Amino acid sequence: MQAPIFIGHEIYRHSSYGGRHPLRVPRVSTVMDLTRALGWLPDSAFRRSPRALPQALTVWHSPAYIAALQEAEAQGPAPHLRGFGLGTPSNPVFPEVWRRPATSAGGVLLAADLLRDGGVVYAPAGGTHHGLPDRANGFCYLNDPVLAMLALRRHGARRIAYVDIDAHHCDGVDLAFRDDPDTLLISVHEERRWPFTGALEDAGGAGTVFNLPVPAGFNDTEMQAALHELILPRVAAFRPDAVVLQCGADAVEEDPLSRLTLSNRALWSVVAALREAAPRYLVLGGGGYNPWSVGRAWAGVWAVLAGAEVPDRLPEPAEAVLRALVWHDAPRSKPVQPHWFTTLADAPRPGPLRPELRERLARLAARDGP
Ligand SMILES: [Zn+2]
């Protein structure tokens, strides 16, 4: 099997959604810099993401929306673009509003191509799981997970297991595949949080959707339970040709947009556990709005995939990457911690397996289906 491939691009380095938007922070560039500083990302493992052509996106997005997105970048905000969700506080018209998502989409399309005969690909710029066919939604302009899964299928992966551990429910991916018996959708997300979809009872049209809403304070012990009682048995029983993992980092405790309290090790354990679940494995990014926690978490994801050992204390070049990060208007609730500069792995955050979670897992385990 081919060595794991990392897909990235320099466009993310200076691109910002602007102002006080949560996506004013660098993310993918941090992961590229950290993994290179640690000696984990040789040129042979790196692929520069191509930009998707407009016609490659209309397999799921409407041509009118794709045209609107290009127009937004060329002309700036305009009243008629708001019908496409463009130019709202969540989905601003920023300078790379077409090129950036088209690059992320091109990255996952390349990933699907690279996975034709099996392998492991990491595309941390991917994971925009809220994108809708004809409008921007929840910071997501294109839905690259959907585009990736459609491309994997074109390349021969019929049965696809999509696992999403972002703090938010994957409403766009759900819309695309909720009635498809050849797609298993598993989402672990914070309860009573936007977009307010993904109810425990919602099994999709084909009974292949498994939603685990989790309470605030979701801890590493509870994630282990979700992994071993829900994710792994369902994926194994489904016998997928490909696994797509959306590994949003916003369920990590330091993130300002959720109230979940995982360590980054909990994310890494999911990444590692799914590695052998299918011949093709695509790992995407997703949410993550604290520049340190998202950079550290996603660099560690690559360590898992590439078989690199995470040191207890970072060597100086990697520490320098983290010390150079700036978080303008950082929320006072998330003060900078010294270990964000000197380590990659968080201390484990175990806790009780709460009765409501135990009960939800039991209800999901009792369901028929794949
Ligand atoms: Zn999220």
XYZ file of C-alpha atoms and ligand atoms in Angstrom:
371
model
C 0.000 0.000 0.000
C 1.147 3.521 -0.816
C 2.486 5.742 1.983
C -0.029 8.274 3.390
C -0.408 11.503 1.441
C -0.971 14.994 2.876
C -2.807 17.469 0.660
C -2.344 21.165 1.427
C -1.889 24.572 -0.150
C -0.413 27.969 0.633
C -3.719 29.753 -0.041
C -4.777 29.082 3.550
C -1.812 30.892 5.069
C -3.032 34.447 4.672
C -6.700 33.869 3.942
C -9.161 35.074 6.561
C -12.935 35.326 6.700
C -12.195 38.713 8.197
C -12.898 40.872 11.226
C -14.150 38.934 14.197
C -15.194 35.847 12.255
C -14.087 32.613 13.978
C -12.221 31.711 10.781
C -9.900 34.696 11.049
C -7.279 32.301 12.438
C -4.685 30.297 10.477
C -5.183 26.533 10.576
C -3.924 24.470 7.639
C -0.731 26.520 7.327
C 0.008 25.807 10.991
C -0.399 22.088 10.395
C 1.922 22.237 7.374
C 4.506 24.275 9.289
C 4.365 22.087 12.399
C 4.586 18.781 10.569
C 7.481 20.091 8.476
C 9.251 21.486 11.552
C 8.947 18.069 13.161
C 10.366 16.325 10.082
C 7.122 14.452 9.490
C 6.202 15.872 6.086
C 8.791 15.072 3.419
C 8.094 16.471 -0.032
C 7.344 12.927 -1.191
C 4.285 12.803 1.109
C 2.931 16.242 0.166
C 0.630 17.121 -2.725
C -0.318 20.677 -3.575
C -4.070 20.914 -3.847
C -5.333 21.734 -7.321
C -8.248 24.167 -7.628
C -11.440 22.411 -8.701
C -12.976 23.475 -11.977
C -16.515 24.886 -11.718
C -17.968 21.997 -13.703
C -16.495 19.478 -11.225
C -18.622 21.028 -8.483
C -21.983 20.871 -10.231
C -22.223 17.139 -9.580
C -23.867 18.321 -6.351
C -23.934 22.130 -6.248
C -26.251 24.093 -8.493
C -24.631 25.855 -11.481
C -26.307 29.113 -10.409
C -24.700 28.917 -6.970
C -21.250 28.111 -8.365
C -21.581 31.106 -10.682
C -22.661 33.272 -7.743
C -19.633 32.192 -5.722
C -17.287 33.147 -8.554
C -19.130 36.424 -9.006
C -18.809 37.175 -5.292
C -15.037 36.905 -5.504
C -14.821 38.960 -8.694
C -17.316 41.714 -7.831
C -17.652 41.693 -4.054
C -20.845 41.522 -2.034
C -24.133 42.330 -3.734
C -27.740 42.134 -2.550
C -28.730 39.380 -4.971
C -25.934 37.133 -3.636
C -27.568 36.983 -0.224
C -30.098 34.560 -1.664
C -27.158 32.169 -1.966
C -26.148 32.776 1.643
C -23.215 34.924 0.508
C -22.439 38.105 2.389
C -23.907 37.154 5.750
C -22.050 37.354 9.077
C -21.461 33.580 8.960
C -20.559 33.403 5.292
C -18.886 36.688 4.389
C -17.622 37.608 0.961
C -13.864 37.577 1.635
C -11.078 38.006 -0.938
C -10.627 34.269 -1.690
C -14.292 33.321 -1.277
C -14.247 31.272 -4.492
C -10.592 30.228 -4.775
C -10.250 28.969 -1.210
C -13.225 26.575 -1.127
C -12.517 25.556 -4.732
C -8.973 24.657 -3.629
C -10.289 22.599 -0.726
C -12.719 20.855 -3.067
C -9.937 20.253 -5.584
C -7.911 18.728 -2.772
C -10.522 16.153 -1.882
C -11.132 15.346 -5.546
C -7.407 14.679 -5.873
C -7.650 12.584 -2.708
C -10.399 10.436 -4.204
C -8.226 9.968 -7.272
C -5.210 8.959 -5.171
C -7.377 6.474 -3.266
C -8.526 4.675 -6.424
C -6.492 1.573 -5.534
C -6.495 2.096 -1.775
C -4.399 4.069 0.678
C -4.559 6.859 3.203
C -4.971 10.551 2.408
C -5.149 13.508 4.785
C -6.746 16.737 3.551
C -7.034 19.004 6.610
C -8.524 21.841 4.546
C -11.488 19.602 3.767
C -14.418 18.864 6.025
C -16.832 21.699 5.188
C -19.805 19.581 6.139
C -22.494 22.273 6.301
C -22.326 23.327 2.632
C -25.641 23.036 0.787
C -26.339 22.452 -2.914
C -27.402 26.009 -3.638
C -26.127 28.127 -0.763
C -23.351 28.747 1.717
C -24.095 27.552 5.241
C -22.247 27.584 8.551
C -18.878 28.938 7.296
C -18.994 26.353 4.465
C -19.253 27.464 0.830
C -18.829 24.093 -0.860
C -19.473 20.700 0.668
C -16.179 18.956 0.044
C -17.068 15.812 2.034
C -20.026 15.246 -0.293
C -17.884 15.923 -3.363
C -15.225 13.531 -2.040
C -17.723 10.753 -1.423
C -19.293 11.131 -4.858
C -15.796 10.998 -6.391
C -14.802 7.943 -4.334
C -17.904 6.251 -5.624
C -17.084 7.129 -9.232
C -13.699 5.527 -8.633
C -15.163 2.244 -7.484
C -15.810 2.604 -3.751
C -19.470 1.625 -3.587
C -19.998 1.387 0.152
C -18.779 4.423 2.072
C -18.728 4.966 5.826
C -18.673 8.648 6.795
C -17.792 9.383 10.416
C -18.011 12.944 11.741
C -16.632 13.922 15.159
C -16.943 17.698 14.721
C -18.836 19.468 17.512
C -21.573 20.354 15.013
C -23.932 18.034 13.159
C -23.054 17.431 9.486
C -26.334 18.702 8.061
C -25.087 19.101 4.466
C -23.625 15.602 4.256
C -26.771 14.236 5.878
C -28.923 15.965 3.248
C -26.885 14.368 0.463
C -26.733 10.791 1.719
C -29.410 10.234 4.369
C -31.522 8.064 2.048
C -28.641 6.100 0.545
C -28.339 2.499 1.779
C -24.733 2.345 0.525
C -23.615 5.173 2.818
C -23.231 4.789 6.554
C -23.361 8.166 8.336
C -22.249 8.415 11.945
C -22.133 11.809 13.644
C -21.120 12.637 17.204
C -22.013 16.245 17.967
C -23.020 18.572 20.780
C -26.723 18.486 21.621
C -28.852 21.643 21.333
C -26.259 23.391 19.198
C -26.542 24.847 15.707
C -27.646 23.524 13.162
C -30.027 21.677 15.541
C -30.327 18.661 13.223
C -28.955 15.178 13.884
C -31.410 13.913 16.480
C -30.765 10.580 18.175
C -33.997 9.203 16.700
C -33.199 10.231 13.124
C -32.088 7.100 11.264
C -32.322 8.577 7.755
C -34.421 7.162 4.933
C -32.462 3.901 4.695
C -31.752 3.316 8.377
C -28.047 3.981 7.812
C -27.799 7.239 9.795
C -26.564 7.092 13.398
C -26.579 10.327 15.364
C -25.112 10.657 18.833
C -25.885 14.066 20.319
C -23.666 14.537 23.371
C -23.979 16.877 26.351
C -21.653 19.721 27.262
C -18.562 18.445 29.018
C -18.221 15.406 26.722
C -14.949 13.834 27.883
C -12.317 11.377 26.651
C -13.894 8.431 28.482
C -17.197 9.163 26.786
C -15.532 9.420 23.385
C -13.949 6.019 23.961
C -17.412 4.643 24.658
C -18.763 6.239 21.472
C -15.829 4.793 19.540
C -16.088 1.246 20.843
C -19.846 0.927 21.268
C -21.061 2.865 18.234
C -18.472 3.861 15.638
C -16.260 0.782 15.345
C -18.956 -1.920 15.484
C -21.194 -0.138 12.975
C -18.359 0.580 10.564
C -17.078 -3.015 10.818
C -20.543 -4.448 10.203
C -21.012 -2.172 7.187
C -17.834 -3.488 5.502
C -17.123 -0.226 3.684
C -14.953 0.164 0.605
C -13.897 3.572 1.955
C -13.978 5.427 5.251
C -14.193 9.225 5.299
C -13.511 10.785 8.704
C -14.389 14.423 9.311
C -12.076 15.298 12.164
C -13.204 18.766 13.203
C -11.190 20.048 16.148
C -13.948 22.099 17.729
C -14.885 19.386 20.240
C -11.525 19.940 21.937
C -11.838 21.768 25.253
C -9.939 24.898 24.210
C -12.234 25.589 21.290
C -14.393 28.710 21.664
C -17.388 27.422 19.659
C -18.440 24.367 21.616
C -18.787 23.265 25.224
C -17.251 19.843 24.690
C -14.086 19.028 26.615
C -12.111 16.418 24.732
C -8.343 16.284 24.633
C -6.737 16.088 21.211
C -5.728 12.521 22.131
C -9.400 11.545 21.932
C -9.486 12.712 18.324
C -6.283 10.847 17.551
C -7.653 7.624 19.014
C -10.583 7.793 16.581
C -8.224 8.497 13.665
C -6.075 5.504 14.627
C -8.970 3.134 15.278
C -10.520 3.656 11.830
C -7.262 3.214 9.962
C -7.763 -0.472 9.174
C -11.525 -0.283 8.729
C -11.432 -0.032 4.938
C -8.911 -0.191 2.095
C -9.397 3.532 1.429
C -9.161 6.100 4.227
C -9.700 9.816 3.759
C -9.256 12.052 6.789
C -10.585 15.604 6.583
C -10.443 18.619 8.885
C -13.557 20.589 9.780
C -14.272 23.045 12.576
C -11.603 24.317 14.941
C -11.334 27.949 15.955
C -8.555 28.194 18.506
C -5.400 28.541 16.385
C -3.272 26.572 18.843
C -5.637 23.741 19.613
C -6.582 23.194 15.970
C -2.969 23.302 14.777
C -1.785 20.922 17.488
C -4.712 18.529 17.046
C -4.418 18.298 13.272
C -0.622 17.990 13.270
C -1.110 15.047 15.624
C -3.648 13.525 13.213
C -0.887 13.407 10.614
C 1.469 11.836 13.173
C -1.053 9.036 13.637
C -1.465 8.486 9.899
C 2.235 8.760 9.078
C 3.373 6.676 12.042
C 5.361 9.510 13.614
C 5.978 9.642 17.333
C 4.681 12.720 19.166
C 7.451 13.999 21.476
C 6.631 15.040 25.040
C 8.241 18.398 24.443
C 8.397 19.990 21.031
C 11.774 20.751 19.486
C 12.559 24.426 19.069
C 11.516 24.828 15.386
C 8.041 23.445 16.131
C 7.717 25.557 19.261
C 8.613 28.601 17.159
C 5.675 27.859 14.835
C 3.278 27.864 17.770
C 4.804 30.930 19.413
C 4.372 32.896 16.190
C 0.611 32.386 16.080
C -1.623 35.348 16.848
C -5.282 35.192 17.911
C -6.742 38.647 17.448
C -9.583 39.381 19.849
C -9.110 36.055 21.584
C -12.046 35.203 23.837
C -11.214 35.869 27.478
C -12.704 32.491 28.352
C -9.853 30.737 26.549
C -6.658 32.305 27.905
C -3.431 31.184 26.279
C -1.799 28.272 28.112
C 1.997 27.856 28.185
C 1.785 24.211 27.107
C 0.133 25.273 23.838
C 3.618 26.369 22.742
C 5.716 23.481 23.993
C 3.650 20.328 23.494
C 1.473 18.710 20.881
C -0.485 16.229 22.979
C -2.942 17.403 25.605
C -3.135 15.678 28.955
C -5.927 13.070 28.783
C -9.321 14.368 29.924
C -11.089 11.341 31.356
C -14.343 11.647 33.225
C -17.532 9.838 34.104
C -19.524 8.021 31.442
C -22.759 9.818 32.202
C -26.070 7.925 32.339
C -27.667 9.893 29.491
C -24.799 8.998 27.200
C -24.886 5.366 28.283
C -28.586 5.290 27.525
C -28.189 6.901 24.081
C -25.445 4.454 23.125
C -27.648 1.565 24.243
C -30.520 2.843 22.112
C -28.271 3.118 19.056
C -26.776 -0.326 19.713
C -30.252 -1.832 19.840
C -31.136 -0.565 16.387
C -31.238 -2.871 13.392
C -29.268 -1.972 10.351
C -25.777 -2.131 9.047
Zn -17.989 22.396 13.932
